Amino acid sequence: MAEVVKFQGVGVVRSGRPILDGIDWSVDERDRWVVLGPNGAGKSTLLALASAQMHPTSGTVSILGEQLGRTNVFDLRPSIGLASTAMARRIPEAETVRDMVLTAGYAVTGRWNEEYDEIDDAQADTVLAEWQLAELADRTFGTLSDGERKRAMIARAVMTDPELLLLDEPSASLDLGSREGLLRSLSAYAASEFAPAIAMVTHHVEEIPVGMTHAMLLREGRAVAAGPIAETITAANLSEAFGVRLALEQRDGRYSARAEY
Ligand SMILES: Nc1ncnc2c1ncn2[C@@H]1O[C@H](COP(=O)(O)OP(=O)(O)O)[C@@H](O)[C@H]1O
Ligand SMILES: [Mg+2]
């Protein structure tokens, strides 16, 4: 088993304030992590580190065996797929779904010869079909619904066949049907032995897809709990992370939580 991500004593300070503090994290290639916590807990910052977009203020971050600060992040980034609202904002509204997925591939191969074009085309077709986007391939990004946009961003993130897939709130703001559809797709993807290590961020336990193996709960930049999901997603840990006394239910691998009065 190979370690894809390793954080040791990681801290991030911004404007003199600790945003992450003392984070230890180890992600194996077979792991599917969910990172949970309230708004402002530091979840997106954690993914910014894991995607080599940011360096820690203290401690060490290693990704695919390369320590940030001692490696060229431009060599590392093609091996990491990241889907987030921030990434979505960078996609031109006029770009077609096919092109936005394809261009992720060009970033890796960095060449435009015929042979690579064909491989990329075939890969794009596979990925578009896998994320139920085949019929939307010629639509422009700007005309997609929120749910379709989320799928398109994930398709773009997996296009390069990354070794680490990072998803920042992949189902936030979706209507119930779209959310359930996306969670189902994520579960199917996560179940594949060919899927990379996955870490997804959410602030709702209802948005945890079936099949996630590990969880980290963050509160104010610190890990309240981290480890195998069954031991970590508990009413006590959730209550501590969210600062509310919560009752937790689990059924068929899905979770739901509500305040306990
Ligand atoms: N560059 C920055 N300067 C100052 N504060 C920041 C900066 N980036 C993030 N923060 C703050 O750090 C905290 C954690 O942010 P973030 O990682 O985005 O949290 P989450 O994704 O869990 O909502 C927030 O309070 C946010 O306002
Ligand atoms: Mg965030």
Tab-separated table of C-alpha atoms and ligand atoms in Angstrom:
chain	number	residue	atom	x	y	z
A	1	MET	CA	0.000	0.000	0.000
A	2	ALA	CA	1.381	3.364	-0.983
A	3	GLU	CA	0.982	6.574	0.948
A	4	VAL	CA	-0.443	9.241	-1.349
A	5	VAL	CA	-0.692	12.098	1.158
A	6	LYS	CA	1.213	12.613	4.388
A	7	PHE	CA	0.791	15.636	6.660
A	8	GLN	CA	2.994	15.901	9.738
A	9	GLY	CA	2.258	18.602	12.283
A	10	VAL	CA	0.852	20.869	9.593
A	11	GLY	CA	-0.079	24.437	10.412
A	12	VAL	CA	-1.261	27.291	8.196
A	13	VAL	CA	-1.310	30.861	9.481
A	14	ARG	CA	-3.040	33.680	7.573
A	15	SER	CA	-3.273	37.268	8.746
A	16	GLY	CA	-1.652	36.169	12.006
A	17	ARG	CA	-4.419	33.641	12.658
A	18	PRO	CA	-4.023	29.844	12.651
A	19	ILE	CA	-6.291	28.368	9.964
A	20	LEU	CA	-4.920	24.856	10.367
A	21	ASP	CA	-3.024	23.688	13.420
A	22	GLY	CA	-1.183	20.450	14.214
A	23	ILE	CA	-2.731	18.374	11.438
A	24	ASP	CA	-1.411	14.828	10.968
A	25	TRP	CA	-2.957	12.987	8.037
A	26	SER	CA	-2.057	9.915	6.072
A	27	VAL	CA	-3.959	8.918	2.936
A	28	ASP	CA	-3.284	5.552	1.395
A	29	GLU	CA	-3.914	4.819	-2.285
A	30	ARG	CA	-6.967	2.683	-1.404
A	31	ASP	CA	-8.473	5.255	0.974
A	32	ARG	CA	-11.625	7.273	0.332
A	33	TRP	CA	-11.652	10.104	2.864
A	34	VAL	CA	-14.406	12.495	3.801
A	35	VAL	CA	-13.397	15.729	5.535
A	36	LEU	CA	-16.205	17.232	7.563
A	37	GLY	CA	-16.542	20.402	9.554
A	38	PRO	CA	-18.452	23.663	9.820
A	39	ASN	CA	-17.841	26.648	7.552
A	40	GLY	CA	-14.431	28.175	8.187
A	41	ALA	CA	-13.031	25.021	9.830
A	42	GLY	CA	-10.151	24.856	7.337
A	43	LYS	CA	-11.436	22.158	4.964
A	44	SER	CA	-10.675	23.985	1.718
A	45	THR	CA	-7.277	24.998	3.079
A	46	LEU	CA	-6.558	21.318	3.747
A	47	LEU	CA	-7.391	20.518	0.103
A	48	ALA	CA	-5.327	23.488	-1.111
A	49	LEU	CA	-2.313	21.897	0.625
A	50	ALA	CA	-3.111	18.394	-0.639
A	51	SER	CA	-3.409	19.726	-4.195
A	52	ALA	CA	-0.044	21.517	-3.968
A	53	GLN	CA	-1.713	24.902	-4.446
A	54	MET	CA	-0.376	26.152	-1.097
A	55	HIS	CA	2.545	25.469	1.231
A	56	PRO	CA	2.160	24.949	4.977
A	57	THR	CA	3.398	27.592	7.413
A	58	SER	CA	4.732	24.829	9.663
A	59	GLY	CA	5.109	21.053	9.503
A	60	THR	CA	5.534	18.998	6.333
A	61	VAL	CA	3.212	17.967	3.522
A	62	SER	CA	4.230	15.125	1.217
A	63	ILE	CA	2.204	14.201	-1.842
A	64	LEU	CA	3.012	11.063	-3.832
A	65	GLY	CA	6.271	10.873	-1.919
A	66	GLU	CA	7.315	14.437	-2.778
A	67	GLN	CA	7.626	16.985	0.009
A	68	LEU	CA	6.167	20.417	-0.715
A	69	GLY	CA	8.945	23.002	-0.721
A	70	ARG	CA	11.457	20.441	-1.988
A	71	THR	CA	9.758	19.533	-5.234
A	72	ASN	CA	8.477	21.277	-8.344
A	73	VAL	CA	4.733	21.563	-7.790
A	74	PHE	CA	4.207	21.827	-11.549
A	75	ASP	CA	5.442	18.238	-11.901
A	76	LEU	CA	3.144	17.124	-9.104
A	77	ARG	CA	-0.102	18.874	-10.037
A	78	PRO	CA	-0.973	16.780	-13.127
A	79	SER	CA	-1.205	13.730	-10.831
A	80	ILE	CA	-3.824	15.460	-8.694
A	81	GLY	CA	-7.428	15.982	-9.777
A	82	LEU	CA	-9.222	18.823	-8.012
A	83	ALA	CA	-12.861	19.812	-8.379
A	84	SER	CA	-14.074	22.862	-6.502
A	85	THR	CA	-16.235	25.924	-6.988
A	86	ALA	CA	-13.056	27.994	-7.251
A	87	MET	CA	-11.893	25.800	-10.165
A	88	ALA	CA	-15.350	26.025	-11.775
A	89	ARG	CA	-15.116	29.832	-11.747
A	90	ARG	CA	-12.026	29.570	-13.957
A	91	ILE	CA	-13.865	27.666	-16.715
A	92	PRO	CA	-15.004	30.049	-19.486
A	93	GLU	CA	-18.797	30.018	-19.822
A	94	ALA	CA	-18.442	29.587	-23.609
A	95	GLU	CA	-16.256	26.447	-23.373
A	96	THR	CA	-17.960	23.209	-24.394
A	97	VAL	CA	-18.148	20.361	-21.912
A	98	ARG	CA	-15.993	18.217	-24.187
A	99	ASP	CA	-13.305	20.911	-24.424
A	100	MET	CA	-13.215	21.663	-20.712
A	101	VAL	CA	-12.657	17.963	-20.048
A	102	LEU	CA	-10.149	17.586	-22.893
A	103	THR	CA	-8.033	20.574	-21.861
A	104	ALA	CA	-7.375	18.913	-18.506
A	105	GLY	CA	-5.715	16.140	-20.527
A	106	TYR	CA	-3.568	18.534	-22.555
A	107	ALA	CA	-2.162	19.983	-19.352
A	108	VAL	CA	-0.626	16.574	-18.713
A	109	THR	CA	0.557	15.477	-22.121
A	110	GLY	CA	1.585	19.016	-23.011
A	111	ARG	CA	1.572	18.227	-26.692
A	112	TRP	CA	-0.774	18.459	-29.590
A	113	ASN	CA	0.273	15.750	-32.039
A	114	GLU	CA	-2.330	13.511	-33.703
A	115	GLU	CA	-1.505	10.408	-31.720
A	116	TYR	CA	-2.046	12.069	-28.371
A	117	ASP	CA	-5.157	13.808	-29.628
A	118	GLU	CA	-6.712	10.440	-30.379
A	119	ILE	CA	-5.832	9.017	-26.990
A	120	ASP	CA	-7.232	12.106	-25.310
A	121	ASP	CA	-10.400	11.963	-27.409
A	122	ALA	CA	-10.991	8.360	-26.430
A	123	GLN	CA	-10.298	9.114	-22.777
A	124	ALA	CA	-12.636	12.124	-22.874
A	125	ASP	CA	-15.411	9.960	-24.358
A	126	THR	CA	-14.943	7.396	-21.603
A	127	VAL	CA	-14.960	10.009	-18.867
A	128	LEU	CA	-17.952	11.892	-20.306
A	129	ALA	CA	-19.944	8.650	-20.469
A	130	GLU	CA	-18.860	7.653	-16.960
A	131	TRP	CA	-20.206	10.931	-15.543
A	132	GLN	CA	-23.405	10.927	-17.661
A	133	LEU	CA	-22.257	13.870	-19.739
A	134	ALA	CA	-22.139	12.264	-23.194
A	135	GLU	CA	-25.301	14.002	-24.324
A	136	LEU	CA	-24.100	17.333	-22.981
A	137	ALA	CA	-20.651	17.140	-24.611
A	138	ASP	CA	-21.366	19.938	-27.117
A	139	ARG	CA	-23.186	22.212	-24.676
A	140	THR	CA	-21.298	25.182	-23.284
A	141	PHE	CA	-20.396	25.217	-19.588
A	142	GLY	CA	-22.450	28.371	-19.087
A	143	THR	CA	-25.683	26.599	-20.098
A	144	LEU	CA	-25.345	23.715	-17.620
A	145	SER	CA	-27.440	23.289	-14.489
A	146	ASP	CA	-25.638	23.292	-11.127
A	147	GLY	CA	-25.742	19.492	-11.008
A	148	GLU	CA	-24.386	19.177	-14.529
A	149	ARG	CA	-21.609	21.640	-13.716
A	150	LYS	CA	-20.579	19.603	-10.685
A	151	ARG	CA	-20.415	16.461	-12.810
A	152	ALA	CA	-18.448	18.268	-15.506
A	153	MET	CA	-15.916	19.501	-12.937
A	154	ILE	CA	-15.432	15.976	-11.603
A	155	ALA	CA	-15.107	14.612	-15.138
A	156	ARG	CA	-12.421	17.220	-15.792
A	157	ALA	CA	-10.641	16.266	-12.550
A	158	VAL	CA	-10.546	12.538	-13.407
A	159	MET	CA	-9.639	13.082	-17.097
A	160	THR	CA	-5.895	13.007	-16.356
A	161	ASP	CA	-6.237	9.671	-14.545
A	162	PRO	CA	-4.922	11.255	-11.335
A	163	GLU	CA	-3.430	9.381	-8.411
A	164	LEU	CA	-5.284	11.620	-5.980
A	165	LEU	CA	-8.784	13.022	-6.464
A	166	LEU	CA	-9.832	15.953	-4.278
A	167	LEU	CA	-13.458	17.127	-4.231
A	168	ASP	CA	-14.435	20.290	-2.394
A	169	GLU	CA	-18.165	20.174	-1.589
A	170	PRO	CA	-19.067	18.233	-4.747
A	171	SER	CA	-22.794	18.149	-3.997
A	172	ALA	CA	-23.266	21.511	-2.264
A	173	SER	CA	-26.239	23.543	-3.525
A	174	LEU	CA	-27.710	20.695	-5.588
A	175	ASP	CA	-31.398	19.846	-5.468
A	176	LEU	CA	-32.266	16.530	-3.820
A	177	GLY	CA	-32.516	14.507	-7.031
A	178	SER	CA	-29.243	15.880	-8.408
A	179	ARG	CA	-27.510	15.338	-5.076
A	180	GLU	CA	-28.632	11.733	-4.865
A	181	GLY	CA	-27.609	11.120	-8.478
A	182	LEU	CA	-24.170	12.578	-7.880
A	183	LEU	CA	-23.672	10.632	-4.643
A	184	ARG	CA	-24.560	7.456	-6.485
A	185	SER	CA	-22.018	8.214	-9.213
A	186	LEU	CA	-19.374	9.014	-6.597
A	187	SER	CA	-20.080	5.746	-4.772
A	188	ALA	CA	-19.761	3.761	-7.997
A	189	TYR	CA	-16.527	5.557	-8.837
A	190	ALA	CA	-15.082	5.116	-5.345
A	191	ALA	CA	-15.879	1.389	-5.434
A	192	SER	CA	-13.670	0.823	-8.475
A	193	GLU	CA	-10.271	-0.695	-7.817
A	194	PHE	CA	-8.921	1.582	-10.556
A	195	ALA	CA	-10.080	4.749	-8.813
A	196	PRO	CA	-7.370	6.866	-7.187
A	197	ALA	CA	-7.178	7.846	-3.541
A	198	ILE	CA	-10.068	10.222	-2.846
A	199	ALA	CA	-10.596	13.000	-0.323
A	200	MET	CA	-13.876	14.892	-0.412
A	201	VAL	CA	-14.966	17.811	1.703
A	202	THR	CA	-18.491	18.457	2.896
A	203	HIS	CA	-20.267	20.019	5.844
A	204	HIS	CA	-23.293	17.699	5.728
A	205	VAL	CA	-23.157	14.036	6.798
A	206	GLU	CA	-26.088	13.490	4.395
A	207	GLU	CA	-23.641	14.204	1.546
A	208	ILE	CA	-21.257	11.357	2.407
A	209	PRO	CA	-21.423	8.798	-0.424
A	210	VAL	CA	-21.678	5.124	0.443
A	211	GLY	CA	-18.262	3.499	0.427
A	212	MET	CA	-16.119	6.204	1.977
A	213	THR	CA	-13.551	4.479	4.201
A	214	HIS	CA	-12.100	7.231	6.420
A	215	ALA	CA	-13.122	10.554	7.902
A	216	MET	CA	-11.530	13.623	9.424
A	217	LEU	CA	-13.586	16.053	11.481
A	218	LEU	CA	-12.253	19.596	11.637
A	219	ARG	CA	-13.126	22.402	13.974
A	220	GLU	CA	-11.357	25.758	13.933
A	221	GLY	CA	-8.359	24.319	12.124
A	222	ARG	CA	-7.853	21.347	14.403
A	223	ALA	CA	-8.724	17.699	13.869
A	224	VAL	CA	-11.398	16.655	16.373
A	225	ALA	CA	-11.103	13.067	15.129
A	226	ALA	CA	-9.621	11.203	12.179
A	227	GLY	CA	-9.527	7.559	11.157
A	228	PRO	CA	-11.713	4.754	9.832
A	229	ILE	CA	-15.166	6.189	9.122
A	230	ALA	CA	-17.164	3.953	11.492
A	231	GLU	CA	-15.058	5.024	14.481
A	232	THR	CA	-14.866	8.652	13.471
A	233	ILE	CA	-18.380	9.650	12.390
A	234	THR	CA	-20.042	9.358	15.769
A	235	ALA	CA	-22.623	11.580	17.463
A	236	ALA	CA	-20.038	12.646	20.057
A	237	ASN	CA	-17.374	13.595	17.493
A	238	LEU	CA	-19.858	15.382	15.235
A	239	SER	CA	-21.277	17.295	18.185
A	240	GLU	CA	-17.782	18.445	19.097
A	241	ALA	CA	-16.891	19.413	15.523
A	242	PHE	CA	-20.081	21.387	14.896
A	243	GLY	CA	-20.532	22.746	18.413
A	244	VAL	CA	-24.123	21.485	18.651
A	245	ARG	CA	-25.419	18.393	20.399
A	246	LEU	CA	-26.282	16.108	17.488
A	247	ALA	CA	-28.095	12.821	17.127
A	248	LEU	CA	-26.770	10.648	14.323
A	249	GLU	CA	-28.471	7.965	12.285
A	250	GLN	CA	-26.876	5.557	9.895
A	251	ARG	CA	-28.717	3.407	7.404
A	252	ASP	CA	-27.467	1.445	4.385
A	253	GLY	CA	-24.128	3.231	4.547
A	254	ARG	CA	-25.668	6.727	4.547
A	255	TYR	CA	-25.740	9.154	7.463
A	256	SER	CA	-28.137	11.782	8.734
A	257	ALA	CA	-27.794	14.107	11.690
A	258	ARG	CA	-30.048	16.527	13.571
A	259	ALA	CA	-29.805	18.599	16.708
A	260	GLU	CA	-30.773	16.851	19.906
A	261	TYR	CA	-32.860	18.962	22.257
B	1	LIG	N1	-5.804	34.129	2.728
B	1	LIG	C1	-6.499	34.161	3.858
B	1	LIG	N2	-6.331	35.182	4.750
B	1	LIG	C2	-7.028	35.204	5.892
B	1	LIG	N3	-7.923	34.274	6.265
B	1	LIG	C3	-8.126	33.258	5.428
B	1	LIG	C4	-7.441	33.131	4.175
B	1	LIG	N4	-7.864	32.001	3.565
B	1	LIG	C5	-8.774	31.443	4.391
B	1	LIG	N5	-8.942	32.191	5.494
B	1	LIG	C6	-9.832	31.896	6.625
B	1	LIG	O1	-9.481	30.621	7.107
B	1	LIG	C7	-10.601	29.938	7.606
B	1	LIG	C8	-10.687	28.558	6.956
B	1	LIG	O2	-11.001	28.721	5.596
B	1	LIG	P1	-11.390	27.490	4.671
B	1	LIG	O3	-10.253	26.551	4.614
B	1	LIG	O4	-11.866	28.059	3.383
B	1	LIG	O5	-12.585	26.837	5.494
B	1	LIG	P2	-13.759	25.844	5.046
B	1	LIG	O6	-13.441	25.343	3.673
B	1	LIG	O7	-13.748	24.766	6.085
B	1	LIG	O8	-15.028	26.613	5.098
B	1	LIG	C9	-11.795	30.825	7.313
B	1	LIG	O9	-12.136	31.500	8.491
B	1	LIG	C10	-11.281	31.769	6.260
B	1	LIG	O10	-11.947	33.021	6.329
B	2	MG	MG	-14.478	25.472	1.936
